[in-house]
Short mmCIF file of C-alpha atoms and ligand atoms in Angstrom, two decimals:
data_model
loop_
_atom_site.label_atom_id
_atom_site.label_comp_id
_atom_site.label_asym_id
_atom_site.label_seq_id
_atom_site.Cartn_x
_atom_site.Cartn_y
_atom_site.Cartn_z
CA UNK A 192 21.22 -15.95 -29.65
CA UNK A 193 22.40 -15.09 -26.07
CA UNK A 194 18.99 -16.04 -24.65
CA UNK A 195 18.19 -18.92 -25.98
CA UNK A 196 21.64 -20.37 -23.87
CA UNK A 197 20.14 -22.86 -21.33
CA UNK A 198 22.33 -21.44 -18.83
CA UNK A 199 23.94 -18.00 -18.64
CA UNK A 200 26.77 -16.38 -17.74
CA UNK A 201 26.94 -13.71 -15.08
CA UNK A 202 28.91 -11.29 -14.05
CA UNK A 203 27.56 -10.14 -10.34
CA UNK A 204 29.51 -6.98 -8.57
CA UNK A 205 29.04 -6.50 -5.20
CA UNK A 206 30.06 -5.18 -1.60
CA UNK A 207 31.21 -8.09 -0.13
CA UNK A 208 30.85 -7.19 3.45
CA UNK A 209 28.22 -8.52 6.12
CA UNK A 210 25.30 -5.78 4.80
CA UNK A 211 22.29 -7.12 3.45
CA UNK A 212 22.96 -6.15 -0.11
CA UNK A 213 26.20 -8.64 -0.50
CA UNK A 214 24.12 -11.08 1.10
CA UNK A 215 21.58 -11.05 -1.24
CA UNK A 216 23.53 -10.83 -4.06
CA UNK A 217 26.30 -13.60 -3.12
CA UNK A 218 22.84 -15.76 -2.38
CA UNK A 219 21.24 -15.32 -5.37
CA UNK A 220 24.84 -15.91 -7.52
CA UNK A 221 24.94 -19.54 -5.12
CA UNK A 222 21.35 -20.27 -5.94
CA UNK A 223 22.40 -19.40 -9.77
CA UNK A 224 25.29 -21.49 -10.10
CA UNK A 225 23.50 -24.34 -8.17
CA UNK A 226 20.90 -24.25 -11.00
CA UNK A 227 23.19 -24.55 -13.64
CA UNK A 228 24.38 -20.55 -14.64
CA UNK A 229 27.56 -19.88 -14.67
CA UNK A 230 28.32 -17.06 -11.89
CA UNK A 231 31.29 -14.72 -11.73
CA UNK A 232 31.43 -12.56 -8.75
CA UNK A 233 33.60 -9.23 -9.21
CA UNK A 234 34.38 -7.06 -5.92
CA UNK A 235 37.42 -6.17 -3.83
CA UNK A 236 37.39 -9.18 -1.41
CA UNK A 237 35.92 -12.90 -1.08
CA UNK A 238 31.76 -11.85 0.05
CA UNK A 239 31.71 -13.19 3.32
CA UNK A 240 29.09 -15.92 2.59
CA UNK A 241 30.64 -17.47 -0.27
CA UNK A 242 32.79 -20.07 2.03
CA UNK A 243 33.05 -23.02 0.36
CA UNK A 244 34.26 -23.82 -3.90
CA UNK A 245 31.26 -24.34 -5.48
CA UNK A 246 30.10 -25.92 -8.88
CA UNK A 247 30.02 -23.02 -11.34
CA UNK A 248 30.96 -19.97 -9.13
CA UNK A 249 34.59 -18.18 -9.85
CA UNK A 250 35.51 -15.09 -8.19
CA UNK A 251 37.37 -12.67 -9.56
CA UNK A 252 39.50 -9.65 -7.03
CA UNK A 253 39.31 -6.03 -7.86
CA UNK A 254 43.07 -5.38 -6.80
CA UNK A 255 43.40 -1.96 -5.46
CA UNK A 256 46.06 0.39 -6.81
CA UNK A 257 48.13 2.53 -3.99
CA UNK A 258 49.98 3.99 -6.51
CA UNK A 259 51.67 6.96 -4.19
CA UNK A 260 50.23 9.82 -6.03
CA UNK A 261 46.60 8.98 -5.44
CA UNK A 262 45.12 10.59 -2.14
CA UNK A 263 41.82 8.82 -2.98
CA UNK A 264 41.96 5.28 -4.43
CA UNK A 265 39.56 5.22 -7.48
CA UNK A 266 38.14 1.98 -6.84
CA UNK A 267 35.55 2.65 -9.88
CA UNK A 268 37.87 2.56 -12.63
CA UNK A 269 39.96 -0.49 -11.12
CA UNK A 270 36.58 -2.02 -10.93
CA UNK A 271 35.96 -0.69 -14.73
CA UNK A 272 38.64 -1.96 -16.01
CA UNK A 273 38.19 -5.45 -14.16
CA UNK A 274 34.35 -6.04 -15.53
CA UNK A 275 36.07 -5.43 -19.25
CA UNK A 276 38.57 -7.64 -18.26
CA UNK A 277 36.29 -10.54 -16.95
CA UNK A 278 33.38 -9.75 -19.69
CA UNK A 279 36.20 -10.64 -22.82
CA UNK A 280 37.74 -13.20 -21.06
CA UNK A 281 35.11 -15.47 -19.69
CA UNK A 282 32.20 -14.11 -22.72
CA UNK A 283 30.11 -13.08 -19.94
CA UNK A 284 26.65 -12.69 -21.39
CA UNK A 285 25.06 -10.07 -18.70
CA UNK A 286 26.29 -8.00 -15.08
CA UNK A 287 23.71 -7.92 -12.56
CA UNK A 288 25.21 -4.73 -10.35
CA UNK A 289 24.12 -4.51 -6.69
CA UNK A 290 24.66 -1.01 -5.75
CA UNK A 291 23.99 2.30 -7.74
CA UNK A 292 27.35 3.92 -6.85
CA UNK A 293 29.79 2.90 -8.09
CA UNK A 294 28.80 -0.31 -9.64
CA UNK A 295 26.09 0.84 -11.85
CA UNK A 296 28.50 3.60 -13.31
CA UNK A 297 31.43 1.20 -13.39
CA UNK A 298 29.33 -0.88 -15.37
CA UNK A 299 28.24 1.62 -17.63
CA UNK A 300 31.66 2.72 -18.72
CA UNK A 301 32.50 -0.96 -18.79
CA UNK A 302 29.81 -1.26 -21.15
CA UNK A 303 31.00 1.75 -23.43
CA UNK A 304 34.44 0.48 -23.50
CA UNK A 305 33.04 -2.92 -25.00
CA UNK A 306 30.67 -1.49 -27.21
CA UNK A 307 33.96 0.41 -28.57
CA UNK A 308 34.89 -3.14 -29.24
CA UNK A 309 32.59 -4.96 -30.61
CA UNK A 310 31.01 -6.31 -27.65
CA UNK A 311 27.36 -5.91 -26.53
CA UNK A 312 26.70 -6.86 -22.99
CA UNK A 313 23.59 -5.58 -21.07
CA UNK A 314 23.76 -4.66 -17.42
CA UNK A 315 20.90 -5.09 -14.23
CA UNK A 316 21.26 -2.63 -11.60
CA UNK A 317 19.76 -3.82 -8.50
CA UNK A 318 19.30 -1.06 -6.18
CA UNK A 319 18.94 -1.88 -2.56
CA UNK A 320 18.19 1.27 -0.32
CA UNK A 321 21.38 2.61 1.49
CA UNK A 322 22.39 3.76 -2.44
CA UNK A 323 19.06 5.37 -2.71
CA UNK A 324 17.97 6.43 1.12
CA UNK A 325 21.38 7.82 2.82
CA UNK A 326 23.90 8.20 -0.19
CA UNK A 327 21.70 9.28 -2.62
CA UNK A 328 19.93 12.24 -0.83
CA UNK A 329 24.35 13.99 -0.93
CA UNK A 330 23.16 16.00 -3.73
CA UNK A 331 26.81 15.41 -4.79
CA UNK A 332 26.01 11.58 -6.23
CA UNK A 333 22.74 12.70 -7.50
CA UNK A 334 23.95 13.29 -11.08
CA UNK A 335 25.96 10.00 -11.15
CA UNK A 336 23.49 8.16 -9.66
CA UNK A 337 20.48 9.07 -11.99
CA UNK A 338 22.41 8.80 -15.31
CA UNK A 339 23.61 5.10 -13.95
CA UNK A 340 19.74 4.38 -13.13
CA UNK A 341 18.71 5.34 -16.21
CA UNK A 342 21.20 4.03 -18.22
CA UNK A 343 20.73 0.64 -16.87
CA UNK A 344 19.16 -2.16 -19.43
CA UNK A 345 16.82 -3.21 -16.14
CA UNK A 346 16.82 -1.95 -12.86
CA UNK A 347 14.80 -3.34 -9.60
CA UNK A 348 14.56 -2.07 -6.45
CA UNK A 349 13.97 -4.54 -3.25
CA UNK A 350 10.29 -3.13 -2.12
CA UNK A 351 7.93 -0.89 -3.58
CA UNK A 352 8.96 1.72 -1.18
CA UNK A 353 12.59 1.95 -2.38
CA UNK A 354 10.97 2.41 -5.96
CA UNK A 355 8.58 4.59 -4.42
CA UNK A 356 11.54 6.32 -2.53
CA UNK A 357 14.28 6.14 -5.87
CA UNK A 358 11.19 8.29 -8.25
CA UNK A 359 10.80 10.83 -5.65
CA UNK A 360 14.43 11.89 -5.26
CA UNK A 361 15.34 10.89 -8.92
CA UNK A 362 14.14 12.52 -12.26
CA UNK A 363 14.03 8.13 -13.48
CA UNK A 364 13.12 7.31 -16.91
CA UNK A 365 13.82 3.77 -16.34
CA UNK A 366 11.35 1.69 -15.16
CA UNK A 367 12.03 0.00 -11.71
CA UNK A 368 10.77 -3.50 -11.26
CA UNK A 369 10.10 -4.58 -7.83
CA UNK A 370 11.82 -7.94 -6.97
CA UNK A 371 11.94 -8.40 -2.92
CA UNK A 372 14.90 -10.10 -1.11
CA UNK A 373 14.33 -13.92 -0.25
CA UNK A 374 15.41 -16.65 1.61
CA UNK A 375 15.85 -20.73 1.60
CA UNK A 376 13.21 -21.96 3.84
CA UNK A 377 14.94 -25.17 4.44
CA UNK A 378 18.28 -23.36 5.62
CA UNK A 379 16.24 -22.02 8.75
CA UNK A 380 14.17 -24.61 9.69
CA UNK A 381 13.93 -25.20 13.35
CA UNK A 382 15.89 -27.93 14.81
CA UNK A 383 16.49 -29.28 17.99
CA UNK A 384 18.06 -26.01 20.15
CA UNK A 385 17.98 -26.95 23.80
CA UNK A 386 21.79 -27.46 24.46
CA UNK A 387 22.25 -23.74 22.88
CA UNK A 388 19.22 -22.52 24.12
CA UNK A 389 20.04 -24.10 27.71
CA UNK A 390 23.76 -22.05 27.32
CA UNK A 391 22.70 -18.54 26.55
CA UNK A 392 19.08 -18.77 28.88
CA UNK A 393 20.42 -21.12 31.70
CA UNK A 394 17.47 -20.17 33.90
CA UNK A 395 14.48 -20.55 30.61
CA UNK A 396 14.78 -16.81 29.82
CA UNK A 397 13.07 -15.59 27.02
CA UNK A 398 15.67 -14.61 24.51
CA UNK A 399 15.48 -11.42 22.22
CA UNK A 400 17.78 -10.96 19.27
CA UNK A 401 18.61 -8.12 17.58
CA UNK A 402 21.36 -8.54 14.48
CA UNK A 403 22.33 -5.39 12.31
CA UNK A 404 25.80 -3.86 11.38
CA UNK A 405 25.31 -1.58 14.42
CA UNK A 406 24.78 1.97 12.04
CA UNK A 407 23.20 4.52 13.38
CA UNK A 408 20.53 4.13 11.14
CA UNK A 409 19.87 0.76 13.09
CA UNK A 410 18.93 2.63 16.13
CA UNK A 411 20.66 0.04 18.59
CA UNK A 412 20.31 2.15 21.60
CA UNK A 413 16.57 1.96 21.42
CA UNK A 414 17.42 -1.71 21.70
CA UNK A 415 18.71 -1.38 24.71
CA UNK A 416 16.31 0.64 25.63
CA UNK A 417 13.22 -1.73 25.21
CA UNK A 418 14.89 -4.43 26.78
CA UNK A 419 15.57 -2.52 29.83
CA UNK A 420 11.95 -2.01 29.96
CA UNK A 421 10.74 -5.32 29.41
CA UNK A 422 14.05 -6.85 31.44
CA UNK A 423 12.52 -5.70 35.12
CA UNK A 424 9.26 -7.26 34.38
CA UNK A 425 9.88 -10.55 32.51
CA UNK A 426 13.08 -12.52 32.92
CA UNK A 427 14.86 -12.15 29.37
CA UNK A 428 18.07 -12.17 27.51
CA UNK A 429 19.57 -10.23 24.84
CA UNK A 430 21.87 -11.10 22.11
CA UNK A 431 23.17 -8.68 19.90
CA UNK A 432 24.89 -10.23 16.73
CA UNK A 433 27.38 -8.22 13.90
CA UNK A 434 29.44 -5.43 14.45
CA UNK A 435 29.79 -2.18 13.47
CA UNK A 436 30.36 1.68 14.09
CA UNK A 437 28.31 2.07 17.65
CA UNK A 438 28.84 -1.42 18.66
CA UNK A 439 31.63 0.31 20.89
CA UNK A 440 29.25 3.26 22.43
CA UNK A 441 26.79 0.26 22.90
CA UNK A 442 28.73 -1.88 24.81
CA UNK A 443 30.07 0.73 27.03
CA UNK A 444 26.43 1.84 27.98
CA UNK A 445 25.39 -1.80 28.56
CA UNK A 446 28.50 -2.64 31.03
CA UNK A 447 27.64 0.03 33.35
CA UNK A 448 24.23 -0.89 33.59
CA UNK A 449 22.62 -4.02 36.17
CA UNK A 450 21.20 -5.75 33.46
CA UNK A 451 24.84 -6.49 32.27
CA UNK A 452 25.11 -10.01 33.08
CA UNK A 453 21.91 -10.52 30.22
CA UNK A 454 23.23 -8.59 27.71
CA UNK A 455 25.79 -10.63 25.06
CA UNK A 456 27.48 -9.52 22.37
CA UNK A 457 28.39 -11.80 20.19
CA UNK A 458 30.14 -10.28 17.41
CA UNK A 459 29.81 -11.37 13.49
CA UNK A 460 28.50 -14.83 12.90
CA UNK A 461 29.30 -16.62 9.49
CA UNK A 462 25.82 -18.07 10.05
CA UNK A 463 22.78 -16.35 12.04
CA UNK A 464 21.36 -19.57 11.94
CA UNK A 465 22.01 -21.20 14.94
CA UNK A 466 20.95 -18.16 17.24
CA UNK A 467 17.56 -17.40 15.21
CA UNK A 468 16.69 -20.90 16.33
CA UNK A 469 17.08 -20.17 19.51
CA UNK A 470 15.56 -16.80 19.31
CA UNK A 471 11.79 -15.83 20.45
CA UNK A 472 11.90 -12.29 19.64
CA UNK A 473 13.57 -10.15 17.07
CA UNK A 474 14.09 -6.56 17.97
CA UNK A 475 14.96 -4.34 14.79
CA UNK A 476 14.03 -0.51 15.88
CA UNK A 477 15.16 0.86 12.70
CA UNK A 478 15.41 4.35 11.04
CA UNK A 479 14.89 3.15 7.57
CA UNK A 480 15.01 -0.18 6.13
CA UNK A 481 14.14 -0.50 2.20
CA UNK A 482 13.38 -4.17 2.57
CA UNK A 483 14.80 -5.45 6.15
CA UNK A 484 16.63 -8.89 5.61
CA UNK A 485 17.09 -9.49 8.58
CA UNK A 486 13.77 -9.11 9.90
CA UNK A 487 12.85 -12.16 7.08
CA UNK A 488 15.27 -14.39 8.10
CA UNK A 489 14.37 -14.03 11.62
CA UNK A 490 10.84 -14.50 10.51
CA UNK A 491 12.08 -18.02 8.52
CA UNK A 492 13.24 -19.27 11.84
CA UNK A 493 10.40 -19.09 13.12
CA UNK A 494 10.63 -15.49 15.33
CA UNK A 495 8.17 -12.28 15.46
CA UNK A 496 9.70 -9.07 14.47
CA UNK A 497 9.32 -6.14 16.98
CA UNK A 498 9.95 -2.92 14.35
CA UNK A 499 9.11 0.22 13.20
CA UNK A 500 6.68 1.03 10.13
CA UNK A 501 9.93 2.65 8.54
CA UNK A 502 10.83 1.67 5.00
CA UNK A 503 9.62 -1.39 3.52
CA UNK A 504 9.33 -2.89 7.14
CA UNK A 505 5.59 -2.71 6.66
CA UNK A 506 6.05 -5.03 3.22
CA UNK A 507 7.60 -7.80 5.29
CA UNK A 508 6.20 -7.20 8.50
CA UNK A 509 2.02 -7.69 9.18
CA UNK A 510 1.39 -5.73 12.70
CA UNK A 511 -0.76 -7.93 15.26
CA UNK A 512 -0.13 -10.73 13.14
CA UNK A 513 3.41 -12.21 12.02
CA UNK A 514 5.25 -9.22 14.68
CA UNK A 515 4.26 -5.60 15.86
CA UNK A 516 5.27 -2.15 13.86
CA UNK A 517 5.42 1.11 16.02
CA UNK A 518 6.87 4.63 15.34
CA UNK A 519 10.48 5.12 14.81
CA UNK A 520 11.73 5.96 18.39
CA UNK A 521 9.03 4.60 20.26
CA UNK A 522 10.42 2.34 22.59
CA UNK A 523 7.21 2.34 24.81
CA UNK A 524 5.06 1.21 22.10
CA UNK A 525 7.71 -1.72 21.00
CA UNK A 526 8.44 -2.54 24.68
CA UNK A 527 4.69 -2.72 25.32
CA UNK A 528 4.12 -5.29 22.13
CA UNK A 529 7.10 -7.24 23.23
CA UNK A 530 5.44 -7.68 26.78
CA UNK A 531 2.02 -8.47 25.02
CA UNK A 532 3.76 -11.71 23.31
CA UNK A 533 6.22 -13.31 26.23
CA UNK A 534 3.44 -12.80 28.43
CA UNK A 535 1.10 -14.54 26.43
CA UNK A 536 2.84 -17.94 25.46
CA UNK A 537 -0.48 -19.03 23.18
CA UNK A 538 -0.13 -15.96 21.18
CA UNK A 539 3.82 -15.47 21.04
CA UNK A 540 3.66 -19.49 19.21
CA UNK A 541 0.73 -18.49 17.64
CA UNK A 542 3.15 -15.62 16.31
CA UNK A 543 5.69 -17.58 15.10
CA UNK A 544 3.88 -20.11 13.07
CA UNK A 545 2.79 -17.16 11.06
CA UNK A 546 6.50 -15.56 10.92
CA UNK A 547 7.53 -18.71 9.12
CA UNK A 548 3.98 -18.77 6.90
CA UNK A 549 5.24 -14.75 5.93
CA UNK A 550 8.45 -16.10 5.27
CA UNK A 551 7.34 -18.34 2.94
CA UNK A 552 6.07 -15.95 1.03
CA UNK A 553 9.59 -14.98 -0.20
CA UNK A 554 10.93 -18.20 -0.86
CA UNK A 555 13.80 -17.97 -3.05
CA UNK A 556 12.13 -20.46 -5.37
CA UNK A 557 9.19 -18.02 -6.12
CA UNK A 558 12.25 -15.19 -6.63
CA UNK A 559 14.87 -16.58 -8.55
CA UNK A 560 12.63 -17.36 -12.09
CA UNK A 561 11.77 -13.58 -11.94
CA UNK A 562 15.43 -12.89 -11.91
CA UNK A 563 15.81 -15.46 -14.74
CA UNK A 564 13.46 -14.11 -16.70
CA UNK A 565 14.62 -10.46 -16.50
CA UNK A 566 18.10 -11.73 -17.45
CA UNK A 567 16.55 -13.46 -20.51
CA UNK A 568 14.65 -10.58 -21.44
CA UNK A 569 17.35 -8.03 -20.79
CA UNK A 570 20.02 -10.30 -23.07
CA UNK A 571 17.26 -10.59 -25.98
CA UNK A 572 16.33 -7.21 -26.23
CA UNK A 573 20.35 -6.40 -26.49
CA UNK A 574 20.57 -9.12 -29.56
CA UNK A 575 17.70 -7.08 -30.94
O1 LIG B 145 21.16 -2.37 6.29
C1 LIG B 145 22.33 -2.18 6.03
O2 LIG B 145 23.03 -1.42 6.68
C2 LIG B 145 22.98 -2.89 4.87
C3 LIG B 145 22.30 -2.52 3.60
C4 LIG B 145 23.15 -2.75 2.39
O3 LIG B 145 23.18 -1.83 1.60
O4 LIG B 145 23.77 -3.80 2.22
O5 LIG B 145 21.08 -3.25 3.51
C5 LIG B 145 20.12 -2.75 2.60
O6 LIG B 145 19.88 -3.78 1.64
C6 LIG B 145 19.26 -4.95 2.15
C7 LIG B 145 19.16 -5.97 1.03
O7 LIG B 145 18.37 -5.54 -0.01
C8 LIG B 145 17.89 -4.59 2.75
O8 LIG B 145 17.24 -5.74 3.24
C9 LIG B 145 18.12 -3.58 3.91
O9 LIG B 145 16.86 -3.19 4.40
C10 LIG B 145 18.85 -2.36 3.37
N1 LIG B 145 19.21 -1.47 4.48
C11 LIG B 145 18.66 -0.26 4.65
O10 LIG B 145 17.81 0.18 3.89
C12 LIG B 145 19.09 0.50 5.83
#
C-alpha cells in the first residue's frame, strides 16, 4: 500500500516566481527531498529558489503552446496534460497543488483522466491567500474555484484567517486544515554583518527593510511614507528589496525627494539573507497578507516587524512584543512605533530576541511531519 512507502513520491505544482507561495512550496519540496521523498516539481519555469541539483528533486517544464490560433494561451490544460504525463511516468503517488486556480482544477482533470485509466492518485490543494483574497472575490473564478476546493482529497490554508476568509466567500464542504508557512532557523542565524552593515549605514544608521513584490496590495508608498517621518528625527536608512508593478512609481517619488541619498533599491535578491542580518527594522504596511512570509523571515533574523493587523499578520506578529500592528494606512501610528524602538536601544534588542523566539515557533521541523502525515493519510484513504 501507497502509505506504508517509507518515502513518497510527489508531484508539487507551483508559480515559480519570487511570491511567497513558490517559496514555500519549492522549500518544503527541498526540505522533502532532503528527508528522503522523492520530489517532482511541475510549473512553467525553474522556481527561483531551487538553484542548485539536489538529491531527489527533478523538475519537470510546462512548455507553453503559441500555436497561432490561440489569443489566450491555456496554460491549464498544458499543465493537465503535463501532471498525467509526469504521474504515469515517474508513478507519482500524490500532487500537493499550491494555488487554487489553475492548479487545483488542473489537477482535478488530471486526476479524472487517470482515474479513466486505471490510476488513482490523490491531490493536496494548498491555498495561500492571493487565490482566495484578490482572485477569488472576481465572481468569474468563483465556480472554478469552489468545485477545485471541494474536490480536493485535503486542502490547507496558511492561517486561520485565510480559512476563516476561504468559508466566508466559498459555499466549502471540504474541510480546511490550517498548516502555517515556516522557515529554517539555522539559514537566518545572525552572523558577523559589520563589513555589509558598515556599506549600506556608513555613518551607524539604523537600517529599515522593507521586501515585497511591490503590488499594490503591499502598500509601498506608505513605506515611504513612515520613513520620511521617522528619517528627520532619527538618522536611518531604507532598503527596499524585490521588484514589481509600482517599484517604478516608487522610485520616481523617492528621487525627487531629499531623503534620496538613504533610500536604496536593491532589486530581487536570490537570498534575503544577507540584508535581514543587517536589518533592525522591517516595515511591511500591508493591505492584506494571509500569512506574511516575509514578515517571519525577517523575524528569524532576528528583526521586529512594523505592520498592520491585516490578514493573518496578527498570527505571526505579537504587538508590543515581537513588533507593533497598526491600522492599514496609518502611517502615524507605524512611524510612531518605529520611533518608540530606535529610540530605545534596550527595548529595540529586547525586540529582537523575541522576533527570533516567534520565529521559532514555525520552525520547519515542527511543520514538515504535519505535511507528512496529511500526505500519508490522504494516500491511505485513496487505497481505501
Ligand atoms: O504576497 C504576495 O504577493 C505573494 C503571495 C503569493 O501568492 O505567492 O503570497 C501569499 O502567500 C504567502 C505564502 O503562503 C503568504 O505568506 C503571503 O502572505 C500571501 N500574500 C498575500 O496574502 C498578499
Amino acid at each position: 500500500m501507497t502509505n506504508n512507502k517509507k518515502f513518497l513520491k510527489i508531484g508539487i505544482v507551483l508559480y515559480p516566481t519570487f511570491g511567497g507561495s513558490g517559496v514555500v512550496a519549492t522549500e518544503l519540496g527541498k526540505e522533502l527531498a532532503s528527508k528522503g521523498h522523492e520530489i517532482h516539481f511541475i510549473t512553467y519555469s525553474k522556481p527561483v529558489r531551487l538553484s542548485e541539483l539536489r538529491e531527489n528533486i527533478f523538475f519537470h517544464q510546462v512548455t507553453i503552446s503559441n500555436y497561432p490560433l490561440f489569443d489566450y494561451t491555456p496554460y491549464e490544460q498544458v499543465l493537465t496534460s503535463k501532471l498525467v504525463d509526469v504521474v504515469k511516468y515517474e508513478k507519482l503517488d500524490l500532487l500537493h497543488v499550491h494555488y487554487a486556480i489553475p492548479h487545483a482544477s488542473a489537477a482535478y482533470m488530471a486526476q479524472q483522466i487517470l482515474k479513466s485509466q486505471g490510476i488513482n492518485i490523490p491531490f493536496i490543494t494548498t491555498l495561500h491567500g492571493t487565490d482566495i483574497t484578490l482572485v477569488g472575490k472576481d465572481p468569474s473564478f468563483e465556480p472554478v474555484i469552489t468545485f477545485a476546493i471541494n474536490m480536493s482529497n485535503a486542502v490547507t490554508a496558511v492561517s486561520e484567517n485565510l480559512k476563516q476568509d476561504t468559508l466566508e466567500h466559498f459555499k466549502i464542504t471540504n474541510e480546511i486544515k490550517v498548516i502555517p508557512n515556516f522557515i529554517c532557523p539555522k539559514h537566518y542565524q545572525l552572523e558577523n554583518n559589520e563589513i555589509y552593515k558598515k556599506r549600506y549605514a556608513p555613518n551607524g544608521e539604523f537600517i529599515i527593510t522593507h521586501i515585497s513584490n511591490f503590488r499594490k496590495v503591499k502598500r509601498v508608498d506608505d513605506v515611504v511614507k513612515v520613513f520620511r517621518k521617522v528619517r528627520k528625527l532619527i538618522p536611518c536608512r531604507l532598503l527596499f528589496v524585490g521588484d514589481g508593478p509600482e517599484r517604478g512609481n516608487i522610485e520616481i517619488a523617492v528621487r525627487s525627494s531629499c531623503e534620496r541619498e538613504d533610500v536604496l533599491f536593491l532589486g530581487h535578491l536570490d537570498s534575503t539573507r544577507e540584508v535581514l542580518n543587517i536589518s533592525d527594522l522591517f516595515l511591511l504596511p500591508s493591505e492584506t497578507e494571509s500569512f506574511g512570509l516575509a514578515a517571519l523571515e525577517a523575524m528569524a533574523s532576528s528583526v521586529p516587524v512594523i505592520t498592520t493587523n491585516a490578514g493573518g499578520l496578527p498570527e505571526v506578529v505579537d504587538h508590543n512584543v515581537n513588533g507593533f500592528l497598526s491600522k492599514v494606512g496609518d502611517v502615524d501610528d507605524m512611524a510612531k512605533n518605529v520611533m518608540t524602538l530606535l529610540n530605545d536601544v534596550t527595548k529595540l534588542s529586547e525586540f529582537k530576541v523575541k522576533a527570533r523566539e516567534k520565529a521559532l515557533e514555525f520552525d520547519m521541523q515542527k511543520i514538515l511531519p504535519i505535511y507528512e502525515q496529511l500526505y500519508r493519510d490522504v494516500c491511505s484513504s485513496m487505497n481505501g
